[in-house]
Tab-separated table of C-alpha atoms in Angstrom:
chain	number	residue	atom	x	y	z
A	1	MET	CA	-37.244	-65.709	26.568
A	2	LEU	CA	-39.192	-65.275	29.945
A	3	PRO	CA	-41.420	-62.360	30.139
A	4	ASN	CA	-40.858	-59.538	32.707
A	5	LEU	CA	-43.869	-59.864	34.679
A	6	ILE	CA	-43.674	-56.349	36.478
A	7	ALA	CA	-44.113	-54.576	33.260
A	8	THR	CA	-47.901	-55.305	32.908
A	9	LYS	CA	-50.613	-55.129	35.353
A	10	TYR	CA	-51.842	-58.769	35.546
A	11	GLY	CA	-48.022	-59.572	35.092
A	12	ARG	CA	-47.459	-57.486	38.517
A	13	LEU	CA	-50.378	-59.241	40.253
A	14	MET	CA	-49.002	-62.651	39.215
A	15	ALA	CA	-45.778	-61.772	40.237
A	16	PHE	CA	-46.360	-60.606	43.857
A	17	PHE	CA	-48.916	-63.583	44.072
A	18	PHE	CA	-45.837	-66.042	43.471
A	19	LEU	CA	-43.398	-63.971	45.434
A	20	TYR	CA	-45.553	-64.493	48.625
A	21	VAL	CA	-46.069	-68.081	47.785
A	22	THR	CA	-42.268	-68.643	48.192
A	23	GLU	CA	-42.863	-66.783	51.785
A	24	GLY	CA	-45.593	-69.286	52.916
A	25	ILE	CA	-43.718	-72.586	51.638
A	26	PRO	CA	-40.868	-72.600	54.190
A	27	LEU	CA	-42.850	-71.621	56.917
A	28	GLY	CA	-45.499	-74.370	56.237
A	29	PHE	CA	-42.461	-76.792	55.669
A	30	THR	CA	-40.525	-75.999	58.885
A	31	ALA	CA	-43.420	-75.256	61.395
A	32	THR	CA	-45.541	-78.166	60.353
A	33	ALA	CA	-43.762	-80.978	58.215
A	34	LEU	CA	-40.418	-80.803	59.917
A	35	ALA	CA	-41.934	-80.221	63.559
A	36	THR	CA	-44.139	-83.519	62.806
A	37	GLN	CA	-40.940	-85.616	61.834
A	38	MET	CA	-38.945	-84.379	64.894
A	39	ARG	CA	-41.893	-85.610	67.302
A	40	ARG	CA	-41.928	-88.804	65.279
A	41	GLU	CA	-38.171	-89.433	65.663
A	42	GLY	CA	-38.499	-88.858	69.615
A	43	MET	CA	-37.947	-85.003	70.042
A	44	GLY	CA	-39.812	-84.050	73.152
A	45	PRO	CA	-42.630	-81.178	72.986
A	46	LYS	CA	-40.385	-78.626	74.854
A	47	GLU	CA	-37.569	-79.317	72.154
A	48	VAL	CA	-40.068	-79.076	69.262
A	49	SER	CA	-41.771	-76.071	70.540
A	50	ALA	CA	-38.696	-74.249	70.982
A	51	PHE	CA	-37.812	-75.100	67.593
A	52	VAL	CA	-40.853	-73.719	66.369
A	53	ALA	CA	-40.379	-70.551	68.436
A	54	THR	CA	-36.951	-69.803	66.727
A	55	LEU	CA	-39.087	-69.493	63.298
A	56	TYR	CA	-40.504	-66.353	64.155
A	57	LEU	CA	-37.922	-64.415	65.858
A	58	PRO	CA	-36.175	-63.144	62.614
A	59	TRP	CA	-39.607	-61.788	61.324
A	60	ALA	CA	-39.770	-59.885	64.612
A	61	PHE	CA	-36.838	-57.866	63.560
A	62	LYS	CA	-37.469	-57.170	60.100
A	63	TRP	CA	-37.148	-53.602	60.844
A	64	LEU	CA	-33.539	-53.896	61.561
A	65	VAL	CA	-32.782	-54.983	58.152
A	66	ALA	CA	-35.124	-52.582	56.215
A	67	PRO	CA	-32.711	-49.718	56.107
A	68	PHE	CA	-29.926	-51.769	54.594
A	69	VAL	CA	-32.033	-53.224	51.852
A	70	ASP	CA	-33.077	-49.522	51.025
A	71	MET	CA	-29.472	-48.134	51.222
A	72	PHE	CA	-27.483	-50.934	49.187
A	73	ARG	CA	-28.666	-51.571	45.516
A	74	SER	CA	-27.285	-52.376	42.316
A	75	GLN	CA	-28.249	-50.506	39.385
A	76	ARG	CA	-27.115	-53.416	37.118
A	77	PHE	CA	-29.232	-55.969	38.602
A	78	GLY	CA	-31.961	-54.161	40.122
A	79	HIS	CA	-32.271	-52.739	43.885
A	80	ARG	CA	-34.905	-54.897	45.232
A	81	ARG	CA	-34.675	-57.703	42.682
A	82	LEU	CA	-31.141	-58.721	43.548
A	83	TRP	CA	-31.956	-58.585	47.258
A	84	ILE	CA	-34.845	-61.041	46.631
A	85	PHE	CA	-32.789	-63.249	44.195
A	86	LEU	CA	-29.911	-63.599	46.801
A	87	MET	CA	-32.493	-64.191	49.667
A	88	GLN	CA	-34.131	-66.877	47.821
A	89	LEU	CA	-30.912	-68.511	46.941
A	90	GLY	CA	-29.881	-68.303	50.474
A	91	MET	CA	-33.271	-69.710	51.667
A	92	SER	CA	-32.700	-72.698	49.524
A	93	ALA	CA	-29.061	-73.245	50.399
A	94	CYS	CA	-30.106	-73.343	54.059
A	95	LEU	CA	-32.484	-76.045	53.453
A	96	MET	CA	-30.430	-78.116	51.345
A	97	GLY	CA	-27.648	-77.836	54.323
A	98	CYS	CA	-30.349	-79.212	56.634
A	99	MET	CA	-30.892	-82.299	54.491
A	100	PRO	CA	-28.092	-84.586	56.134
A	101	VAL	CA	-28.901	-83.737	59.484
A	102	LYS	CA	-30.694	-86.402	61.523
A	103	PHE	CA	-32.798	-85.442	64.334
A	104	THR	CA	-31.749	-87.979	66.791
A	105	GLN	CA	-28.262	-88.931	65.574
A	106	GLN	CA	-25.164	-87.645	64.131
A	107	MET	CA	-24.272	-87.702	60.551
A	108	ALA	CA	-20.699	-87.692	58.920
A	109	LEU	CA	-21.126	-84.119	57.775
A	110	PHE	CA	-20.940	-83.096	61.359
A	111	THR	CA	-18.314	-85.462	62.594
A	112	PHE	CA	-16.461	-82.442	64.272
A	113	LEU	CA	-19.227	-82.299	66.722
A	114	PRO	CA	-19.099	-84.299	69.940
A	115	GLU	CA	-21.439	-87.371	70.037
A	116	GLN	CA	-24.461	-85.527	71.681
A	117	PHE	CA	-27.523	-85.314	69.766
A	118	HIS	CA	-28.710	-81.847	71.076
A	119	LEU	CA	-25.555	-80.331	69.782
A	120	VAL	CA	-26.622	-81.668	66.206
A	121	PHE	CA	-30.001	-80.408	66.807
A	122	ASN	CA	-29.069	-77.131	67.689
A	123	LEU	CA	-27.075	-76.762	64.752
A	124	PHE	CA	-30.153	-77.734	62.671
A	125	THR	CA	-31.976	-74.993	64.481
A	126	ALA	CA	-29.487	-72.630	63.553
A	127	LEU	CA	-29.625	-73.209	59.960
A	128	ILE	CA	-33.282	-72.860	59.897
A	129	PHE	CA	-32.866	-69.679	61.945
A	130	VAL	CA	-30.690	-68.318	59.347
A	131	HIS	CA	-33.134	-69.709	56.530
A	132	ASN	CA	-35.870	-67.294	58.294
A	133	MET	CA	-33.467	-64.477	58.492
A	134	PHE	CA	-33.153	-64.765	54.708
A	135	GLY	CA	-36.889	-64.983	54.132
A	136	ALA	CA	-37.543	-62.006	56.469
A	137	THR	CA	-35.107	-60.107	54.528
A	138	SER	CA	-36.538	-61.105	51.165
A	139	ASP	CA	-40.212	-60.122	52.720
A	140	VAL	CA	-38.794	-56.425	53.179
A	141	ALA	CA	-37.392	-56.272	49.711
A	142	ILE	CA	-40.756	-57.941	48.158
A	143	ASP	CA	-42.930	-55.169	50.128
A	144	ALA	CA	-40.401	-52.452	49.011
A	145	LEU	CA	-40.820	-53.669	45.266
A	146	ALA	CA	-44.384	-53.842	45.611
A	147	CYS	CA	-44.832	-50.184	46.818
A	148	ASN	CA	-42.454	-48.979	44.000
A	149	THR	CA	-44.267	-50.735	40.996
A	150	LEU	CA	-47.911	-51.056	42.094
A	151	SER	CA	-50.396	-48.336	41.156
A	152	GLU	CA	-52.648	-47.177	43.666
A	153	ASP	CA	-55.624	-48.900	41.726
A	154	GLU	CA	-53.771	-52.368	41.890
A	155	ARG	CA	-52.958	-52.390	45.544
A	156	GLY	CA	-56.029	-53.671	47.093
A	157	LEU	CA	-56.164	-56.711	44.861
A	158	ALA	CA	-52.473	-57.070	44.943
A	159	ASN	CA	-52.578	-57.437	48.777
A	160	GLY	CA	-55.360	-59.788	48.677
A	161	LEU	CA	-53.516	-62.103	46.152
A	162	MET	CA	-50.287	-62.139	48.251
A	163	PHE	CA	-51.708	-62.866	51.313
A	164	GLY	CA	-53.638	-65.730	49.580
A	165	GLY	CA	-50.332	-66.681	48.022
A	166	ALA	CA	-48.673	-66.868	51.527
A	167	TYR	CA	-51.620	-69.109	52.627
A	168	ILE	CA	-51.258	-71.442	49.539
A	169	GLY	CA	-47.340	-71.485	50.131
A	170	GLN	CA	-47.924	-72.663	53.731
A	171	ALA	CA	-50.527	-75.612	52.237
A	172	ILE	CA	-47.677	-76.522	49.982
A	173	GLY	CA	-44.797	-76.559	52.292
A	174	GLY	CA	-46.889	-78.138	55.101
A	175	PRO	CA	-49.601	-80.700	54.165
A	176	GLY	CA	-48.054	-80.988	50.841
A	177	ALA	CA	-44.623	-81.773	51.696
A	178	LEU	CA	-46.186	-84.261	54.482
A	179	LEU	CA	-47.898	-85.988	51.669
A	180	VAL	CA	-44.471	-86.328	49.650
A	181	ILE	CA	-42.883	-87.569	53.013
A	182	GLU	CA	-45.816	-90.180	53.441
A	183	HIS	CA	-45.476	-91.468	49.909
A	184	PHE	CA	-41.717	-90.904	49.220
A	185	SER	CA	-39.314	-89.630	51.697
A	186	LEU	CA	-38.138	-86.434	53.870
A	187	ASN	CA	-35.204	-85.854	51.374
A	188	ALA	CA	-38.009	-85.735	48.555
A	189	ALA	CA	-39.712	-83.217	50.537
A	190	PHE	CA	-36.629	-81.015	51.030
A	191	PHE	CA	-36.043	-81.060	47.094
A	192	MET	CA	-39.786	-80.445	46.537
A	193	VAL	CA	-39.828	-77.304	48.797
A	194	VAL	CA	-36.459	-76.133	47.362
A	195	GLY	CA	-37.569	-76.797	43.800
A	196	ALA	CA	-40.781	-74.705	44.319
A	197	ILE	CA	-38.793	-71.745	45.711
A	198	LEU	CA	-36.014	-71.926	42.955
A	199	ALA	CA	-38.936	-72.246	40.149
A	200	VAL	CA	-40.083	-68.607	41.442
A	201	THR	CA	-36.660	-67.408	41.805
A	202	PHE	CA	-35.545	-68.486	38.234
A	203	LEU	CA	-39.093	-67.941	36.500
A	204	VAL	CA	-40.447	-64.852	38.031
A	205	VAL	CA	-37.441	-63.001	39.878
A	206	LEU	CA	-34.683	-63.373	37.622
A	207	PRO	CA	-36.528	-62.030	34.368
A	208	MET	CA	-37.604	-59.025	36.026
A	209	LYS	CA	-36.591	-55.618	34.826
A	210	GLU	CA	-37.084	-53.548	38.038
A	211	PRO	CA	-37.817	-49.727	37.375
A	212	MET	CA	-35.188	-47.242	38.581
A	213	GLY	CA	-36.434	-45.814	41.867
A	214	ILE	CA	-35.526	-42.961	43.866
A	215	VAL	CA	-31.991	-43.094	44.620
A	216	ARG	CA	-31.414	-42.284	48.291
A	217	GLU	CA	-28.112	-40.044	48.667
A	218	VAL	CA	-25.579	-40.727	51.548
A	219	CYS	CA	-24.001	-37.378	52.844
A	220	GLY	CA	-21.133	-37.397	54.902
A	221	GLY	CA	-20.345	-41.127	55.774
A	222	SER	CA	-20.684	-44.948	54.773
A	223	LYS	CA	-23.835	-46.505	53.813
A	224	PHE	CA	-23.428	-48.686	56.780
A	225	ARG	CA	-23.363	-45.547	58.939
A	226	ALA	CA	-26.344	-44.269	57.049
A	227	ALA	CA	-28.416	-47.511	57.380
A	228	ALA	CA	-27.642	-47.603	61.188
A	229	GLY	CA	-28.764	-43.967	61.428
A	230	GLU	CA	-32.309	-44.962	60.029
A	231	VAL	CA	-32.286	-47.972	62.385
A	232	LYS	CA	-31.926	-45.611	65.086
A	233	GLU	CA	-34.473	-43.005	63.730
A	234	PHE	CA	-36.871	-45.715	63.443
A	235	GLY	CA	-36.773	-46.425	67.329
A	236	VAL	CA	-37.086	-42.800	68.160
A	237	THR	CA	-40.027	-42.376	65.758
A	238	ALA	CA	-41.708	-45.684	66.929
A	239	PHE	CA	-41.311	-44.372	70.523
A	240	LYS	CA	-42.992	-41.015	69.746
A	241	ALA	CA	-45.701	-42.918	67.730
A	242	PHE	CA	-46.586	-45.362	70.717
A	243	THR	CA	-46.851	-42.420	73.113
A	244	GLY	CA	-48.637	-40.048	70.557
A	245	SER	CA	-52.295	-41.210	72.092
A	246	ARG	CA	-53.564	-43.593	74.587
A	247	GLY	CA	-54.819	-45.991	71.972
A	248	ALA	CA	-51.535	-46.189	70.266
A	249	PHE	CA	-49.854	-47.105	73.744
A	250	VAL	CA	-52.341	-49.642	74.741
A	251	GLY	CA	-51.645	-51.103	71.473
A	252	LEU	CA	-48.147	-51.490	72.420
A	253	PHE	CA	-49.351	-54.049	75.173
A	254	PHE	CA	-52.071	-55.580	73.012
A	255	ALA	CA	-49.474	-56.461	70.494
A	256	LEU	CA	-47.199	-58.299	73.391
A	257	LEU	CA	-50.255	-60.370	74.620
A	258	PRO	CA	-51.666	-63.466	73.065
A	259	ALA	CA	-54.611	-62.464	70.844
A	260	GLY	CA	-57.013	-65.200	72.102
A	261	ALA	CA	-55.669	-69.017	72.555
A	262	TYR	CA	-52.553	-69.837	70.459
A	263	SER	CA	-51.738	-73.326	71.306
A	264	LEU	CA	-54.048	-75.113	68.366
A	265	SER	CA	-51.922	-73.379	66.026
A	266	LEU	CA	-48.504	-73.884	67.348
A	267	ALA	CA	-46.383	-76.783	67.903
A	268	LEU	CA	-48.608	-78.412	70.777
A	269	ILE	CA	-51.273	-79.636	68.197
A	270	THR	CA	-48.355	-81.153	65.949
A	271	ASN	CA	-47.343	-82.848	69.028
A	272	VAL	CA	-50.732	-84.135	69.565
A	273	ALA	CA	-51.427	-85.310	66.136
A	274	VAL	CA	-48.434	-87.434	65.989
A	275	GLU	CA	-48.857	-88.957	69.677
A	276	ILE	CA	-52.336	-90.185	68.869
A	277	GLY	CA	-51.452	-92.043	65.695
A	278	MET	CA	-52.413	-89.811	62.687
A	279	THR	CA	-50.371	-90.644	59.673
A	280	ASP	CA	-48.667	-87.740	57.681
A	281	THR	CA	-51.312	-88.090	55.259
A	282	SER	CA	-54.086	-87.567	57.731
A	283	ILE	CA	-52.298	-84.636	59.249
A	284	ALA	CA	-51.920	-83.266	55.652
A	285	HIS	CA	-55.691	-83.645	54.973
A	286	ASN	CA	-56.290	-81.682	58.382
A	287	GLY	CA	-53.636	-79.056	57.425
A	288	LEU	CA	-55.696	-78.501	54.044
A	289	VAL	CA	-58.793	-78.328	55.370
A	290	THR	CA	-57.795	-75.935	58.241
A	291	THR	CA	-55.687	-73.662	56.008
A	292	ILE	CA	-59.061	-73.274	53.871
A	293	CYS	CA	-61.132	-72.286	56.906
A	294	ALA	CA	-58.515	-69.657	58.108
A	295	ALA	CA	-58.423	-68.026	54.987
A	296	ALA	CA	-62.329	-67.832	54.657
A	297	GLY	CA	-62.252	-66.582	58.396
A	298	CYS	CA	-59.938	-63.864	57.468
A	299	ILE	CA	-62.402	-62.590	54.677
A	300	SER	CA	-65.632	-63.015	56.627
A	301	GLY	CA	-64.307	-61.728	59.923
A	302	GLY	CA	-63.324	-58.502	58.250
A	303	LEU	CA	-66.536	-58.074	56.794
A	304	ILE	CA	-68.395	-58.636	60.029
A	305	SER	CA	-66.202	-56.245	61.984
A	306	ASP	CA	-66.850	-53.355	59.331
A	307	LYS	CA	-70.600	-53.797	59.867
A	308	PHE	CA	-70.536	-54.128	63.662
A	309	GLY	CA	-67.598	-52.428	64.921
A	310	ARG	CA	-63.981	-53.478	65.175
A	311	ARG	CA	-63.553	-53.715	68.751
A	312	LYS	CA	-66.819	-55.384	69.739
A	313	SER	CA	-66.142	-57.773	66.977
A	314	LEU	CA	-62.625	-58.621	68.021
A	315	ALA	CA	-63.545	-59.144	71.482
A	316	VAL	CA	-65.922	-61.960	70.269
A	317	TYR	CA	-63.352	-63.422	68.082
A	318	LEU	CA	-60.829	-63.565	70.699
A	319	ALA	CA	-63.240	-65.393	72.974
A	320	LEU	CA	-64.342	-67.811	70.445
A	321	THR	CA	-60.723	-69.085	70.211
A	322	THR	CA	-60.754	-70.336	73.637
A	323	LEU	CA	-64.082	-72.666	73.022
A	324	PRO	CA	-62.272	-75.323	70.916
A	325	THR	CA	-59.240	-75.005	73.001
A	326	LEU	CA	-61.144	-75.636	76.327
A	327	TYR	CA	-63.027	-78.302	74.450
A	328	PHE	CA	-60.106	-80.230	73.375
A	329	ALA	CA	-58.625	-79.783	76.899
A	330	TYR	CA	-61.526	-81.642	78.285
A	331	MET	CA	-61.551	-84.282	75.746
A	332	MET	CA	-57.738	-84.994	76.503
A	333	TYR	CA	-58.467	-85.192	80.125
A	334	HIS	CA	-61.738	-87.152	79.570
A	335	TYR	CA	-59.560	-89.850	77.638
A	336	ASN	CA	-56.805	-89.671	80.009
A	337	TRP	CA	-54.352	-88.211	77.478
A	338	ILE	CA	-52.425	-86.014	79.838
A	339	MET	CA	-48.586	-86.226	79.363
A	340	PRO	CA	-46.537	-86.604	76.546
A	341	VAL	CA	-46.111	-89.983	74.975
A	342	GLU	CA	-42.501	-91.550	74.667
A	343	MET	CA	-42.558	-92.086	70.789
A	344	THR	CA	-39.520	-94.484	71.030
A	345	ASP	CA	-41.739	-96.948	73.110
A	346	ALA	CA	-42.976	-99.677	71.005
A	347	ALA	CA	-46.000	-100.158	73.575
A	348	ARG	CA	-46.952	-96.639	73.386
A	349	PRO	CA	-50.707	-96.131	73.365
A	350	VAL	CA	-52.845	-95.205	70.321
A	351	GLY	CA	-55.574	-92.227	70.457
A	352	PRO	CA	-59.063	-93.442	70.649
A	353	ALA	CA	-61.335	-92.660	67.755
A	354	GLY	CA	-63.293	-90.186	69.993
A	355	LEU	CA	-59.908	-88.264	70.621
A	356	ILE	CA	-59.052	-88.193	67.083
A	357	LEU	CA	-62.527	-86.816	66.066
A	358	ALA	CA	-62.138	-84.146	68.821
A	359	PHE	CA	-58.973	-83.319	67.403
A	360	TRP	CA	-60.510	-82.367	64.049
A	361	ILE	CA	-63.433	-80.697	65.304
A	362	SER	CA	-61.064	-78.442	67.483
A	363	SER	CA	-58.425	-77.671	64.976
A	364	ILE	CA	-61.126	-76.683	62.365
A	365	ALA	CA	-63.263	-74.667	64.612
A	366	PHE	CA	-60.078	-72.970	65.926
A	367	ALA	CA	-58.876	-72.187	62.340
A	368	LEU	CA	-61.927	-70.584	61.410
A	369	PHE	CA	-62.243	-68.478	64.664
A	370	GLN	CA	-58.408	-67.250	64.405
A	371	GLY	CA	-58.970	-66.412	60.842
A	372	PHE	CA	-61.889	-64.254	62.247
A	373	MET	CA	-59.283	-62.704	64.329
A	374	TYR	CA	-56.299	-62.022	62.035
A	375	GLY	CA	-57.839	-59.593	59.421
A	376	THR	CA	-59.910	-57.635	62.274
A	377	ARG	CA	-56.702	-57.311	64.614
A	378	THR	CA	-54.636	-56.018	61.592
A	379	ALA	CA	-57.327	-53.506	60.966
A	380	LEU	CA	-57.332	-52.445	64.450
A	381	PHE	CA	-53.785	-51.666	64.537
A	382	MET	CA	-54.102	-49.479	61.429
A	383	ASP	CA	-57.063	-47.618	63.406
A	384	VAL	CA	-54.720	-46.744	66.176
A	385	CYS	CA	-51.621	-45.703	63.864
A	386	CYS	CA	-50.755	-42.002	63.722
A	387	PRO	CA	-51.173	-41.073	60.128
A	388	LYS	CA	-47.836	-39.167	60.106
A	389	VAL	CA	-45.783	-42.155	60.839
A	390	ALA	CA	-48.095	-45.005	60.168
A	391	GLY	CA	-45.813	-47.062	58.223
A	392	THR	CA	-43.199	-47.108	61.077
A	393	GLN	CA	-45.717	-47.654	63.797
A	394	PHE	CA	-47.387	-50.495	61.936
A	395	THR	CA	-44.261	-52.186	61.213
A	396	ALA	CA	-43.288	-52.174	64.759
A	397	TYR	CA	-46.815	-53.413	65.709
A	398	MET	CA	-46.221	-56.308	63.281
A	399	SER	CA	-42.825	-57.007	64.565
A	400	LEU	CA	-44.015	-57.433	68.015
A	401	LEU	CA	-46.688	-59.886	67.230
A	402	ASN	CA	-43.856	-62.244	66.073
A	403	VAL	CA	-42.306	-61.996	69.405
A	404	THR	CA	-45.592	-63.030	70.985
A	405	ILE	CA	-45.877	-66.000	68.964
A	406	ALA	CA	-42.284	-67.142	69.689
A	407	TYR	CA	-42.616	-66.772	73.449
A	408	SER	CA	-46.125	-68.551	73.379
A	409	SER	CA	-44.747	-71.624	71.576
A	410	TRP	CA	-41.560	-71.428	74.163
A	411	TRP	CA	-43.482	-71.558	77.448
A	412	GLN	CA	-46.021	-74.013	76.057
A	413	GLY	CA	-43.393	-76.710	75.067
A	414	ILE	CA	-42.302	-76.398	78.742
A	415	SER	CA	-45.628	-76.496	80.341
A	416	ILE	CA	-46.696	-79.629	78.564
A	417	GLU	CA	-43.642	-81.499	79.790
A	418	SER	CA	-44.291	-80.126	83.375
A	419	TRP	CA	-48.101	-80.304	83.634
A	420	GLY	CA	-49.456	-82.130	80.646
A	421	TYR	CA	-51.813	-81.344	77.757
A	422	PRO	CA	-54.879	-80.348	79.396
A	423	ILE	CA	-53.239	-77.925	81.812
A	424	THR	CA	-51.361	-76.203	79.066
A	425	LEU	CA	-54.364	-75.678	76.878
A	426	THR	CA	-56.421	-74.267	80.009
A	427	LEU	CA	-53.827	-71.868	80.538
A	428	ASP	CA	-53.416	-70.907	76.854
A	429	ALA	CA	-57.034	-70.093	77.116
A	430	ALA	CA	-57.010	-68.152	80.205
A	431	PHE	CA	-53.924	-65.989	78.949
A	432	GLY	CA	-55.634	-65.500	75.626
A	433	VAL	CA	-58.786	-63.573	76.818
A	434	VAL	CA	-56.630	-60.991	78.877
A	435	CYS	CA	-56.030	-58.599	76.089
A	436	ILE	CA	-59.844	-58.202	75.804
A	437	ALA	CA	-59.521	-55.770	78.795
A	438	LEU	CA	-57.421	-53.484	76.663
A	439	LEU	CA	-59.659	-53.036	73.694
A	440	PRO	CA	-62.065	-50.339	75.112
A	441	MET	CA	-58.784	-48.205	75.457
A	442	MET	CA	-57.830	-48.740	71.937
A	443	LYS	CA	-60.007	-45.767	70.273
A	444	PRO	CA	-59.160	-45.190	66.655
A	445	VAL	CA	-56.960	-42.337	65.897
A	446	LYS	CA	-58.651	-39.303	64.296
A	447	LYS	CA	-57.448	-39.297	60.831
A	448	GLN	CA	-56.650	-35.654	59.354
């Protein structure tokens, strides 16, 4: 008989750590491992970037599903436990459904489609999109379960472990899957990722015995109507919160602007790694190092901002992200690596050693600087939230951040194919510092 982890303090900490690992694994697998294979099989930067953009869109609309997660429950199987269980099964099913799809040719499973590879690619993207919808819904249920089961003196450590688990999950799904692909096959990586998710589903989620929470009564209508009403109420409350102070209103635009340079964390860097001849093992090693640097940056950046001031520190961090970006733009121009390489060309060039070294230097420095930014930016959004509606307002800010990542990945893919890598990197760095002008207006709200 497997233990009910949420029945004890250390069990709860372990449970939420592993639940967040399952959130990080699919993101690392799709945004890193699959994007790498797409580029290897001839997908262009515009297509790969558009694919990565679709990964973040479902996470931008978590607030739409939250009322339904709250409203629809099962007393027998547990309220949030059932949602988490079903969503993780859905995530796994979508990934398994993607396995037969080849990125550049039609498989027998999809013979009802015309023989045009982009339709198959769109079907593959649709499956991954649905997979992320399941993941975002699972995240809502996990966070709700944490709010209902963690005591106040457990929440600080628990949140640290949860975000640490997400980073570890990304390392497993990204660099870890690339190592499996290199030594075995892509299908083996699919099985590894699905197996890791299902291991948590059946060893952690299934044995849970969720405590009964507060049952929300539905008066004068169906649960669907009640949930839809809560979505409307969320929008009204968020609008009032955004207009409640100048800092909160400016924060809305700050969330919709790139927080520093982004390109060295999105599909651009994956495209370049493949083009310059790095193996899956080399990309995996790079991913492990940059993940560690980003995690260390999150912790150290937050500590520095507590000492020297949030907005001043964040302005420095945002500017720092542009330095490795501009350095890599210069090195690509220096080595005349301007436009994307056609991966199907047998005579395609191989990246010189100096460019590969620049790739390592840039990606590691960028991961550290972006890590500085992440934790501090989140704290700044907390600073400008109105205490009375902080939960709603903060959720809205976090949703908008995913919109920014999605459109950044999308435009960068188009820019790469139109103007090349150095110009795209330079534009990304220029756009990334625009938000610094808003920081002086984002004064913290006085907490009562």
